[in-house]
XYZ file of C-alpha atoms in Angstrom:
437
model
C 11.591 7.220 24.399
C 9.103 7.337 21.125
C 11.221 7.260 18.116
C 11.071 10.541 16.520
C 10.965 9.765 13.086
C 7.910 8.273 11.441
C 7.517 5.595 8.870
C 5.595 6.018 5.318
C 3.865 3.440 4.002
C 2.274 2.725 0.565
C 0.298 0.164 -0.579
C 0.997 -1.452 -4.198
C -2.183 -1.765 -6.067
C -3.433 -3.749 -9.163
C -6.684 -3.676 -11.376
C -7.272 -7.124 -11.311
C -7.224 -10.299 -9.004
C -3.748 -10.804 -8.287
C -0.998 -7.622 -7.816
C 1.573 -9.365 -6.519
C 1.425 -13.201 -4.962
C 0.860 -15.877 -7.250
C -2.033 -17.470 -7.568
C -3.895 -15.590 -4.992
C -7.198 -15.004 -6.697
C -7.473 -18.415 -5.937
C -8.221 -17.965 -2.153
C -11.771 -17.692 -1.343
C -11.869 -14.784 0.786
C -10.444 -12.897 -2.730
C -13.254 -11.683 -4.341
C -12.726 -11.959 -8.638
C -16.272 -10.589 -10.013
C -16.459 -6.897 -8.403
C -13.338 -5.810 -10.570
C -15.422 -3.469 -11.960
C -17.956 -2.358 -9.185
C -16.768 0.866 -8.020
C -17.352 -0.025 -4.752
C -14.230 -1.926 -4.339
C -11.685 0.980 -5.279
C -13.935 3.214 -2.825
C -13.465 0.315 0.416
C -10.242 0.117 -0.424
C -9.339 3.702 -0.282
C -10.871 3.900 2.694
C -9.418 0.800 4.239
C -5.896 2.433 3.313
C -6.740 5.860 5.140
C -8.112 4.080 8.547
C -4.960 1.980 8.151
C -2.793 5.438 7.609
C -0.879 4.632 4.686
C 0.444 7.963 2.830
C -0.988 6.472 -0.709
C -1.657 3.648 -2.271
C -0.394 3.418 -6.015
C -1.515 1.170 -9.331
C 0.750 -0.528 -11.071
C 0.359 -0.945 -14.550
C 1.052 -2.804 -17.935
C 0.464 -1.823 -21.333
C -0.427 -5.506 -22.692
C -0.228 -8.800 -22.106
C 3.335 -10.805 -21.316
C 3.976 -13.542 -23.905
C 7.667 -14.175 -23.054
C 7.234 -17.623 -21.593
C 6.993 -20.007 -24.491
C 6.470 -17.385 -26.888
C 2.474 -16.773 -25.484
C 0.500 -15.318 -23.684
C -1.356 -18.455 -22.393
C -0.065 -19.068 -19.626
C 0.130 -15.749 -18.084
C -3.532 -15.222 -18.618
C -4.504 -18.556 -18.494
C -3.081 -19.226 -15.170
C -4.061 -15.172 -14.226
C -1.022 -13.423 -13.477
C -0.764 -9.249 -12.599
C -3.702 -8.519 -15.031
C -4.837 -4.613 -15.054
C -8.246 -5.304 -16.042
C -8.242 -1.684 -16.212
C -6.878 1.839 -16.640
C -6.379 3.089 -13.486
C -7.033 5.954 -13.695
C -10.706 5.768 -14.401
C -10.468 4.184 -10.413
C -8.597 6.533 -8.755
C -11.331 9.635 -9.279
C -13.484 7.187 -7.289
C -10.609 6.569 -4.759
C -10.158 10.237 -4.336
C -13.950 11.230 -3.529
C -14.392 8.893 -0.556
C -11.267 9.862 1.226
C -9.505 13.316 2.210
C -5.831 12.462 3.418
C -4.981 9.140 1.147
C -2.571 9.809 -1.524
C -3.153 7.964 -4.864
C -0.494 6.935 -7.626
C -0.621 5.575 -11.075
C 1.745 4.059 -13.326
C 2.449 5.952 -16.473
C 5.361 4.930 -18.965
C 7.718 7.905 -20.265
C 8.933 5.565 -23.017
C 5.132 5.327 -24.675
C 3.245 9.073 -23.912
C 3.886 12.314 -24.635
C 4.528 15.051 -21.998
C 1.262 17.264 -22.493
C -1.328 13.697 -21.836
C 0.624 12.858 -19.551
C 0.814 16.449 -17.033
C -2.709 16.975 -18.076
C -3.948 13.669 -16.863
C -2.361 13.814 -13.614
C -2.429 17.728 -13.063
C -6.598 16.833 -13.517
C -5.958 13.761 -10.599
C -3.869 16.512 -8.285
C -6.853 18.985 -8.296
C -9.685 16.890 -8.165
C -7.562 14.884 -5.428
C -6.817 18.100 -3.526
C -3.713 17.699 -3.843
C -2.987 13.951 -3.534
C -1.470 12.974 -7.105
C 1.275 10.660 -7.370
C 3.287 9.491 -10.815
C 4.995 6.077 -10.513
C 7.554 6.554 -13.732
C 8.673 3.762 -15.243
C 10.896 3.914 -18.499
C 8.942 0.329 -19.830
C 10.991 -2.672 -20.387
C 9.221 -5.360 -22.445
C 9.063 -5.652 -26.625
C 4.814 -6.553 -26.035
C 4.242 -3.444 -24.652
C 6.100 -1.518 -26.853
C 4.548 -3.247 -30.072
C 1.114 -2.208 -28.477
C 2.295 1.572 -29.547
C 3.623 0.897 -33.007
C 7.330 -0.069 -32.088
C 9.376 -2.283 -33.115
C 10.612 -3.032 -29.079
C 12.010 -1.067 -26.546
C 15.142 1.037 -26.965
C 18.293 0.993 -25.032
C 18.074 1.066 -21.370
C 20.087 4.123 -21.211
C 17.926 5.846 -24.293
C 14.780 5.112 -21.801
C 16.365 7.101 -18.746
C 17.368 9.999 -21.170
C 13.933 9.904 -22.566
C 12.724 9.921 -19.547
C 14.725 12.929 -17.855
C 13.364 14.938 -21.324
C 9.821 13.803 -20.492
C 10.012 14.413 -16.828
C 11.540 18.132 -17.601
C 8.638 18.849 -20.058
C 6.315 17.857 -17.716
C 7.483 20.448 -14.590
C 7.349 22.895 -17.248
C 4.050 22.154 -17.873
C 2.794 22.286 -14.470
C 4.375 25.606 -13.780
C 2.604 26.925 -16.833
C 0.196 28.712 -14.006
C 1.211 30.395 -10.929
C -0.616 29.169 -7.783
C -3.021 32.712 -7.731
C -3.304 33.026 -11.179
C -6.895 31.546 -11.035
C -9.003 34.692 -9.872
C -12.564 34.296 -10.665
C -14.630 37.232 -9.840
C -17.697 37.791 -10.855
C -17.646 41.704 -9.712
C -14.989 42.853 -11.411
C -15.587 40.177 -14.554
C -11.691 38.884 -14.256
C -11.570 34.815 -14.434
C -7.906 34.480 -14.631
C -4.626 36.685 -14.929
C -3.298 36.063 -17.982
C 0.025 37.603 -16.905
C 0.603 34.885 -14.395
C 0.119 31.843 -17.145
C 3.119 31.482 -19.557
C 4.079 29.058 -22.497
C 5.947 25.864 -21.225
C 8.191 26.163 -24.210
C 10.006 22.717 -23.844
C 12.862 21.543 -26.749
C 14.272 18.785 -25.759
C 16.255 15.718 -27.426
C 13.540 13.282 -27.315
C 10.141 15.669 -26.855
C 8.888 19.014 -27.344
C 5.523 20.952 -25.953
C 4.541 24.516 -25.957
C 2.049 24.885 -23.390
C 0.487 26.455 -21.996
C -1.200 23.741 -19.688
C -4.947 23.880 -20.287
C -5.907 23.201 -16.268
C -4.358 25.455 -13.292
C -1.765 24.801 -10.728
C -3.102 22.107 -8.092
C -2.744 22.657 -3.956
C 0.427 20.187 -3.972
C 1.791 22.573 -6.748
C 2.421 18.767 -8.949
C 1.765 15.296 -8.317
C 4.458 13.569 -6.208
C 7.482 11.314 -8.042
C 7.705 7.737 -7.406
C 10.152 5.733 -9.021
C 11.756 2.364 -8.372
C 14.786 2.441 -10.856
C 17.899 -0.293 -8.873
C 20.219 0.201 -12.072
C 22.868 2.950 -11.421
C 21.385 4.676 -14.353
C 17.893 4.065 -12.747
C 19.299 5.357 -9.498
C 20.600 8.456 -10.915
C 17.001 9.519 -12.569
C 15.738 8.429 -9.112
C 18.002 10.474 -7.265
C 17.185 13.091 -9.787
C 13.522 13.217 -9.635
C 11.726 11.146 -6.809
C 10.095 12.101 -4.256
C 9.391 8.500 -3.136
C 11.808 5.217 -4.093
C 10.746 1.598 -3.676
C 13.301 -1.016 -3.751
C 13.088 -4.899 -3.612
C 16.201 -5.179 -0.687
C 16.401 -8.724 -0.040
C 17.962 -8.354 3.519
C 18.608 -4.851 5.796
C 22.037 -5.463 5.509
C 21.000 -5.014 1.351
C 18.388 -2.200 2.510
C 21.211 0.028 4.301
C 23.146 -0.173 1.765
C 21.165 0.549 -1.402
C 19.957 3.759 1.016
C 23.492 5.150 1.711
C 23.730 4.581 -1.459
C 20.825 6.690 -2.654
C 21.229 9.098 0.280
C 25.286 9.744 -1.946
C 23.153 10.237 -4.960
C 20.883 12.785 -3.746
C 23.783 14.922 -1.939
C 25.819 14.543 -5.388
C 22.131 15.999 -6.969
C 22.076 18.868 -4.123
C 19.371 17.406 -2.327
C 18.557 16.672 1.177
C 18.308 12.729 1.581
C 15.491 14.070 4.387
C 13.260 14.845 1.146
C 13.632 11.298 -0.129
C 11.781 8.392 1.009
C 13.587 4.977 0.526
C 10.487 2.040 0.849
C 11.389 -1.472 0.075
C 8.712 -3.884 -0.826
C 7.577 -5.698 2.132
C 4.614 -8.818 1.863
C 3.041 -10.152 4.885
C 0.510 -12.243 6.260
C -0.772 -11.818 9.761
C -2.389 -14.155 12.027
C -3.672 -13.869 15.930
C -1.131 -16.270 16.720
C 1.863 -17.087 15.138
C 0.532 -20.749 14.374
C -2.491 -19.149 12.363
C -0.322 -16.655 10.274
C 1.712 -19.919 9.261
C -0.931 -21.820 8.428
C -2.408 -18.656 6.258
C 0.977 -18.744 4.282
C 1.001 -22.606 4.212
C -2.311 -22.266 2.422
C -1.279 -19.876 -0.118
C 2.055 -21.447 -0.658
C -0.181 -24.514 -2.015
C -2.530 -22.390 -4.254
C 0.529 -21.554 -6.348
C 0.912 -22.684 -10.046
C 4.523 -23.263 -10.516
C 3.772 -22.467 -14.516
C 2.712 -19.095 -13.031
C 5.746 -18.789 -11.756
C 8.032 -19.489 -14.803
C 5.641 -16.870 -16.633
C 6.013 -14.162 -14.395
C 9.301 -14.588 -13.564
C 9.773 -14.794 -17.573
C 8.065 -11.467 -17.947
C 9.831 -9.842 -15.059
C 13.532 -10.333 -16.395
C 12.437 -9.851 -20.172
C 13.654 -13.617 -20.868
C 11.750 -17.024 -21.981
C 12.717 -19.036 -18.470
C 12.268 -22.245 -20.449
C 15.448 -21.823 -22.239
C 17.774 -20.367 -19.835
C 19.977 -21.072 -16.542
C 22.049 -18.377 -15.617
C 22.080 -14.755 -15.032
C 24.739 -14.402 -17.514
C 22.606 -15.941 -20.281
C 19.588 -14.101 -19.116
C 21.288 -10.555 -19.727
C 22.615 -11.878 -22.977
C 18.630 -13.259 -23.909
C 17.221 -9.991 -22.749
C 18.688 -7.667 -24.966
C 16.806 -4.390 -24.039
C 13.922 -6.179 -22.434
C 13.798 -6.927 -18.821
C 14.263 -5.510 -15.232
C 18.074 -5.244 -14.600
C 17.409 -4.711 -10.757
C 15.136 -7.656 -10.994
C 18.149 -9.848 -12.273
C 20.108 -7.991 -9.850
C 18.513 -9.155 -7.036
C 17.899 -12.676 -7.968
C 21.441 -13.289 -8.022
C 22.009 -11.981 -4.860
C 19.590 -14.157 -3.641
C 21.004 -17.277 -5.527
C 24.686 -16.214 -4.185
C 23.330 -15.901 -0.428
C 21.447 -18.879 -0.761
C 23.816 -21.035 -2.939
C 21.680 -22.282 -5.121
C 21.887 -21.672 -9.060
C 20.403 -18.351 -10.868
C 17.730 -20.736 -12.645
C 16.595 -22.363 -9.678
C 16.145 -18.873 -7.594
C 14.507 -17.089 -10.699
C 11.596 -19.989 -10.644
C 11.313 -20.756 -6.996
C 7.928 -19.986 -5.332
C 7.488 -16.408 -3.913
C 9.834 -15.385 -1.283
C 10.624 -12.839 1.220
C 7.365 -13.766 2.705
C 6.681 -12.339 6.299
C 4.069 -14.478 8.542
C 3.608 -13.618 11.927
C 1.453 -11.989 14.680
C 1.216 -8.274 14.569
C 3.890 -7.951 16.893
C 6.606 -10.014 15.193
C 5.871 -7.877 12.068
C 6.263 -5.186 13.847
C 9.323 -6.172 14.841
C 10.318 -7.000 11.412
C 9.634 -3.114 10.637
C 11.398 -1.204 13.541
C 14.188 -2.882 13.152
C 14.851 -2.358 9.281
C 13.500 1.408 10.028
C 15.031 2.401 13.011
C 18.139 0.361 11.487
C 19.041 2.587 8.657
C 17.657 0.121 5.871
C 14.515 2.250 5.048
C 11.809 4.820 5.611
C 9.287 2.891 5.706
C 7.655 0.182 3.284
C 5.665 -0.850 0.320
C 3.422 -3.676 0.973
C 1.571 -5.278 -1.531
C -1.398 -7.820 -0.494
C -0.860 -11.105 -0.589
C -4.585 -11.678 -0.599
C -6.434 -8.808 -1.302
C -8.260 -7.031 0.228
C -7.410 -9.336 3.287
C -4.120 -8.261 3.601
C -5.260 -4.655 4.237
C -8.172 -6.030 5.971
C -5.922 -7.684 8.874
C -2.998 -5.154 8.783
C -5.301 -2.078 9.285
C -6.797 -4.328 12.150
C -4.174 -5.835 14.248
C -0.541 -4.146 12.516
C -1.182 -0.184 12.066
C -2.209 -0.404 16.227
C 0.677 -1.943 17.400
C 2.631 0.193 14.931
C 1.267 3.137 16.820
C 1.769 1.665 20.130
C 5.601 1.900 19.919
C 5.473 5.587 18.283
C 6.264 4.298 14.726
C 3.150 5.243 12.738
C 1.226 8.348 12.487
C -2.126 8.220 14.294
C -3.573 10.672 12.370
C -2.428 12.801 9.465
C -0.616 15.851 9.498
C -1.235 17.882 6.343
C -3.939 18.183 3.810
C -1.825 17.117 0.765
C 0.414 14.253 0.082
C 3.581 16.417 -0.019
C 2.462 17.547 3.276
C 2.398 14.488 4.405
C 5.301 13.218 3.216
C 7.097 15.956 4.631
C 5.024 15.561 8.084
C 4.356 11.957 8.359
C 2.946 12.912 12.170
């Protein structure tokens, strides 16, 4: 019998060469010099939607990491997660080539105010049709908070609270217009009911905003949460707010329980775990035979600057790498900086592994899944239909080749054993989140 349930996917995007594998705008099949050619966003959205992914989402940063070694020299140098641009001058282009795709960006509650902030991605929902996603992060790193006149980051828990306040202003905001309150007709000369738009009126601890908002209620009524919070206080906002959670589980056994876990949460909230997707991060390389798809991660294995490493892995946990060797000292190092989850997971890792914290925290990328479509495939039913997740966020290890060969050889055999939608259910993203087919 076809497994009832369905599994989401979303792919995790950069705008620049590299969002997730080190060193991999150094294969040749990655292109480096159409970053800026709208064509690329446009294939790629595309790609995604014949591949049936829910939505793809941009990650972001707001500078450039100069942890490691106190510069930035070797994260650029050596080209680390660059976004080469605001993504959200790409998605617009993502949005008019495609009709079911949903399509996420990364915006920081710690750095932007409520009103940009709804505005900007109540303007993505409605030209989108509905398809708007918000990946909130609270911002972890002293560079990027410099870049907006700050001293550094506050307080982890300060963030969360910040970003509960920001995330409450921001529903207000959005319900500023009720869905019919747009009329528009030209016989009797109405354009709008003013009776059905109201002030958002928000007073909050950390932000304030009195609306009304200046665009009208979008099909999906507002964009979709994502969040990827591990901390229990980033849990709690997660269990609070998202619509969507990705998680960096390092086994199923990890993956079942950071979703029973999460499922506790969102009963404890009042909500239906149902509503909740739980998607840990999942990389892969495919190959016709299971002899190619090594070879394909052989190759990239060898591309990798080890420097590269240390500098992402520096930026990542908020610590200089150079001058540290456990997890202990790398909380203590941190201070407010960092991704506690991150650090989380690492030693877990380490512990499983039995090596040392230091050793782990540099090592080459791992968690790396080569295989032919079917062994991925596998890989996937058995953490979904396994309790460990909903489905999975997959990030390219070669882009757009990733996408390229899963869309090719993975989404069909996906569909084969009743695991993947073959064609999409609702209009919006909340429809088809809800309905994944």
């Amino acid at each position: 019998m076809r497994p009832k349930r369905k599994m989401h996917l979303v792919a995790y995007l950069k705008t620049g060469p590299t969002a997730s594998y080190a060193s991999a705008w150094r294969h040749p099949s990655a292109p480096l010099h159409d970053i800026w050619d709208a064509e690329r966003y446009e294939n790629l959205a595309r790609l995604l939607e014949e591949a049936r992914f829910d939505a793809g989402f941009f990650a972001d940063g707001m500078g450039l990491p100069d942890i490691y070694r106190d510069t930035y020299a070797d994260y650029v140098g050596r080209g680390g997660q660059l976004s080469l641009l605001d993504p959200m001058t790409v998605l617009p282009l993502m949005a008019r080539v495609t009709r079911h795709l949903g399509l996420g960006n990364t915006v920081s509650t710690t750095f932007h105010q409520p009103y940009q902030i709804a505005r900007s991605l109540g303007s993505l929902d409605l030209l989108s049709g509905g398809r708007a996603a918000w990946n909130v992060v609270t911002s972890a790193t002293d560079f990027e908070a410099r870049n907006f006149g700050m001293d550094g980051v506050p307080p982890k828990d300060e963030r969360y609270d910040r970003a509960d306040d920001v995330l409450e202003a921001c529903c207000a905001l959005w319900d500023c217009w009720e869905p019919d309150a747009l009329v528009m007709d030209r016989e009797s000369g109405v354009f709008a009911d003013p009776a059905k738009i109201r002030y958002a009126d928000h007073v909050g601890p950390y932000v304030r905003t009195r609306g009304p908002m200046s665009i009208p209620r979008s099909p999906q009524g507002r964009p979709l949460i994502l969040q990827a919070g591990s901390s229990p206080r980033g849990r709690d906002c997660a269990a609070r707010w998202a619509d969507v959670i990705f998680c960096t589980t390092a086994t199923k056994a990890d993956g079942i329980t950071f979703r029973e876990d999460m499922h506790r949460r969102l009963a404890a909230r009042g909500r239906s775990p149902a509503g909740c997707a739980i998607l840990p991060t999942l990389s892969v390389v495919v190959g016709e035979t299971e002899s190619i798809a090594r070879e394909k991660a052989a190759y990239l294995d060898s591309l990798i600057d080890p420097e590269l490493v240390m500098a992402s892995s520096s930026s990542l946990l908020g610590v200089d790498l150079s001058r540290i060797e456990t997890a202990e000292e790398a909380e203590r190092a941190a201070g407010n900086q960092g991704i506690a989850g991150s650090r989380d997971r690492m030693s877990q890792v380490a512990r499983a592994q039995g090596i040392t914290f230091a050793d782990e925290a540099v090592r080459r990328p791992r968690g790396l899944l080569a295989g032919t479509p079917a062994m991925i495939a596998d890989v996937m039913e058995d953490w979904f239909t396994g309790g460990a997740c909903d489905g999975f966020v997959l990030p390219p290890t070669v882009f757009p080749g990733t996408y390229e060969d899963f869309a090719r050889m993975v989404t069909p055999e996906l569909q084969r054993r009743g695991l993947l939608r073959r064609d999409y259910a609702g209009r919006t993203l909340r429809e088809n989140l809800a309905n994944p087919g």
